[in-house]
Amino acid sequence: MPVIVGFVPTKEGRAALDAAVVEARSRGSRLLVVNASTGAASADNRYVDDAQLTDLRTELDASGLDYEISHAVHRKDPAEVLVDLAEQTNAELIVIGVRRRTPVGKLLLGSQAQQVLLDAECPVLAVKAPR
């Protein structure tokens, strides 16, 4: 039963990855890092490029965790990819990064994060990046 993290190359994605590493280590679980895009990956700044992917692998190798990276273009949106993968692997936790919002923006969490929180069958840890 893995810990799944939705990773994007932002400070929120970094916070989610850091929290997921801690969770996977404390649970003795495998870590599944998911970076997905729905369209032209070269135009999607949330899709990890080759250099970032190499850095991510180097960092995870050094962590000593058993991990896997899913880095692909899908027809589904990233939230669906996370939720489906969690169901397929019987994940024990999904970790996602969330952005800080204005008072009005707090009414809506964000479509991807909100979809994961509402649709996931397993617990979801929503992490904010440090200021």
Short mmCIF file of C-alpha atoms in Angstrom, two decimals:
data_model
loop_
_atom_site.label_atom_id
_atom_site.label_comp_id
_atom_site.label_asym_id
_atom_site.label_seq_id
_atom_site.Cartn_x
_atom_site.Cartn_y
_atom_site.Cartn_z
CA MET A 1 0.00 0.00 0.00
CA PRO A 2 1.84 3.08 -1.21
CA VAL A 3 1.77 6.71 -0.25
CA ILE A 4 0.96 8.66 -3.41
CA VAL A 5 2.04 12.25 -3.97
CA GLY A 6 0.91 14.55 -6.73
CA PHE A 7 4.08 16.41 -7.67
CA VAL A 8 4.45 19.56 -9.71
CA PRO A 9 7.65 21.65 -9.88
CA THR A 10 6.39 24.46 -7.65
CA LYS A 11 6.85 25.37 -4.00
CA GLU A 12 3.51 23.66 -3.28
CA GLY A 13 4.64 20.54 -5.10
CA ARG A 14 7.91 20.60 -3.19
CA ALA A 15 6.03 20.85 0.13
CA ALA A 16 3.83 17.91 -0.89
CA LEU A 17 6.86 15.81 -1.85
CA ASP A 18 8.65 16.59 1.42
CA ALA A 19 5.54 15.65 3.44
CA ALA A 20 5.04 12.48 1.41
CA VAL A 21 8.64 11.37 2.02
CA VAL A 22 8.11 11.82 5.76
CA GLU A 23 4.79 9.93 5.63
CA ALA A 24 6.18 7.07 3.55
CA ARG A 25 9.18 6.74 5.85
CA SER A 26 7.06 6.78 9.03
CA ARG A 27 4.62 4.21 7.60
CA GLY A 28 7.29 2.00 6.06
CA SER A 29 5.52 2.41 2.73
CA ARG A 30 6.55 2.65 -0.87
CA LEU A 31 6.31 6.17 -2.33
CA LEU A 32 4.59 6.71 -5.66
CA VAL A 33 5.34 10.15 -7.15
CA VAL A 34 2.87 11.21 -9.84
CA ASN A 35 3.50 14.01 -12.32
CA ALA A 36 0.87 14.07 -15.03
CA SER A 37 -0.24 16.33 -17.86
CA THR A 38 -3.34 16.29 -20.03
CA GLY A 39 -1.93 18.03 -23.05
CA ALA A 40 1.25 19.07 -24.74
CA ALA A 41 3.76 18.37 -22.00
CA SER A 42 6.21 20.87 -23.48
CA ALA A 43 3.65 23.66 -22.92
CA ASP A 44 2.61 22.59 -19.40
CA ASN A 45 4.85 24.22 -16.77
CA ARG A 46 3.55 21.76 -14.16
CA TYR A 47 4.95 18.84 -16.14
CA VAL A 48 8.45 17.93 -14.98
CA ASP A 49 11.15 18.33 -17.62
CA ASP A 50 14.07 15.91 -18.10
CA ALA A 51 16.49 17.86 -15.86
CA GLN A 52 13.90 18.13 -13.06
CA LEU A 53 13.13 14.43 -13.41
CA THR A 54 16.83 13.56 -13.04
CA ASP A 55 17.09 15.79 -9.95
CA LEU A 56 13.96 14.19 -8.49
CA ARG A 57 15.34 10.68 -8.99
CA THR A 58 18.68 11.68 -7.42
CA GLU A 59 16.89 13.11 -4.39
CA LEU A 60 14.65 10.07 -3.96
CA ASP A 61 17.59 7.69 -4.40
CA ALA A 62 19.33 9.51 -1.54
CA SER A 63 16.21 9.23 0.65
CA GLY A 64 16.58 5.46 0.83
CA LEU A 65 12.86 4.98 0.17
CA ASP A 66 11.39 2.40 -2.17
CA TYR A 67 9.80 4.67 -4.78
CA GLU A 68 8.38 4.84 -8.26
CA ILE A 69 7.80 7.88 -10.47
CA SER A 70 4.81 8.02 -12.80
CA HIS A 71 5.54 10.71 -15.37
CA ALA A 72 3.13 10.60 -18.27
CA VAL A 73 0.63 12.42 -20.43
CA HIS A 74 -2.94 11.17 -19.84
CA ARG A 75 -6.32 11.86 -21.33
CA LYS A 76 -7.64 12.31 -17.79
CA ASP A 77 -6.90 15.35 -15.68
CA PRO A 78 -4.22 14.95 -12.97
CA ALA A 79 -6.77 14.69 -10.15
CA GLU A 80 -8.45 11.75 -11.86
CA VAL A 81 -5.07 10.13 -12.42
CA LEU A 82 -4.25 10.40 -8.69
CA VAL A 83 -7.62 9.08 -7.54
CA ASP A 84 -7.63 6.20 -10.04
CA LEU A 85 -4.07 5.23 -9.12
CA ALA A 86 -4.93 5.33 -5.42
CA GLU A 87 -7.82 2.92 -6.05
CA GLN A 88 -5.74 0.61 -8.25
CA THR A 89 -2.89 0.36 -5.74
CA ASN A 90 -5.02 0.42 -2.59
CA ALA A 91 -3.03 3.48 -1.46
CA GLU A 92 -3.06 4.35 2.20
CA LEU A 93 -2.63 8.09 1.65
CA ILE A 94 -2.58 10.74 -1.09
CA VAL A 95 -0.50 13.87 -0.47
CA ILE A 96 -1.22 17.03 -2.46
CA GLY A 97 0.10 20.58 -2.32
CA VAL A 98 -2.38 23.44 -2.12
CA ARG A 99 -1.90 27.12 -2.82
CA ARG A 100 -2.66 29.85 -0.34
CA ARG A 101 -5.81 31.72 -1.26
CA THR A 102 -7.34 35.13 -0.77
CA PRO A 103 -10.44 35.32 1.47
CA VAL A 104 -12.69 35.09 -1.59
CA GLY A 105 -10.53 32.34 -3.09
CA LYS A 106 -10.93 30.26 0.05
CA LEU A 107 -14.49 29.53 -0.97
CA LEU A 108 -13.01 27.32 -3.68
CA LEU A 109 -9.98 25.21 -2.84
CA GLY A 110 -8.92 24.72 -6.45
CA SER A 111 -10.39 22.35 -8.95
CA GLN A 112 -7.64 19.69 -8.86
CA ALA A 113 -7.23 19.67 -5.07
CA GLN A 114 -10.96 19.79 -4.51
CA GLN A 115 -11.55 16.88 -6.87
CA VAL A 116 -8.94 14.72 -5.11
CA LEU A 117 -10.37 15.56 -1.67
CA LEU A 118 -13.91 14.77 -2.75
CA ASP A 119 -13.28 11.68 -4.88
CA ALA A 120 -10.50 9.80 -3.09
CA GLU A 121 -11.48 6.77 -1.04
CA CYS A 122 -8.31 6.94 1.08
CA PRO A 123 -7.19 9.78 3.38
CA VAL A 124 -5.78 12.89 1.69
CA LEU A 125 -3.14 15.13 3.24
CA ALA A 126 -3.28 18.68 1.85
CA VAL A 127 -0.02 20.54 2.43
CA LYS A 128 0.75 24.26 2.15
CA ALA A 129 4.15 25.56 1.15
CA PRO A 130 5.98 27.67 3.72
CA ARG A 131 5.64 31.41 3.19
#
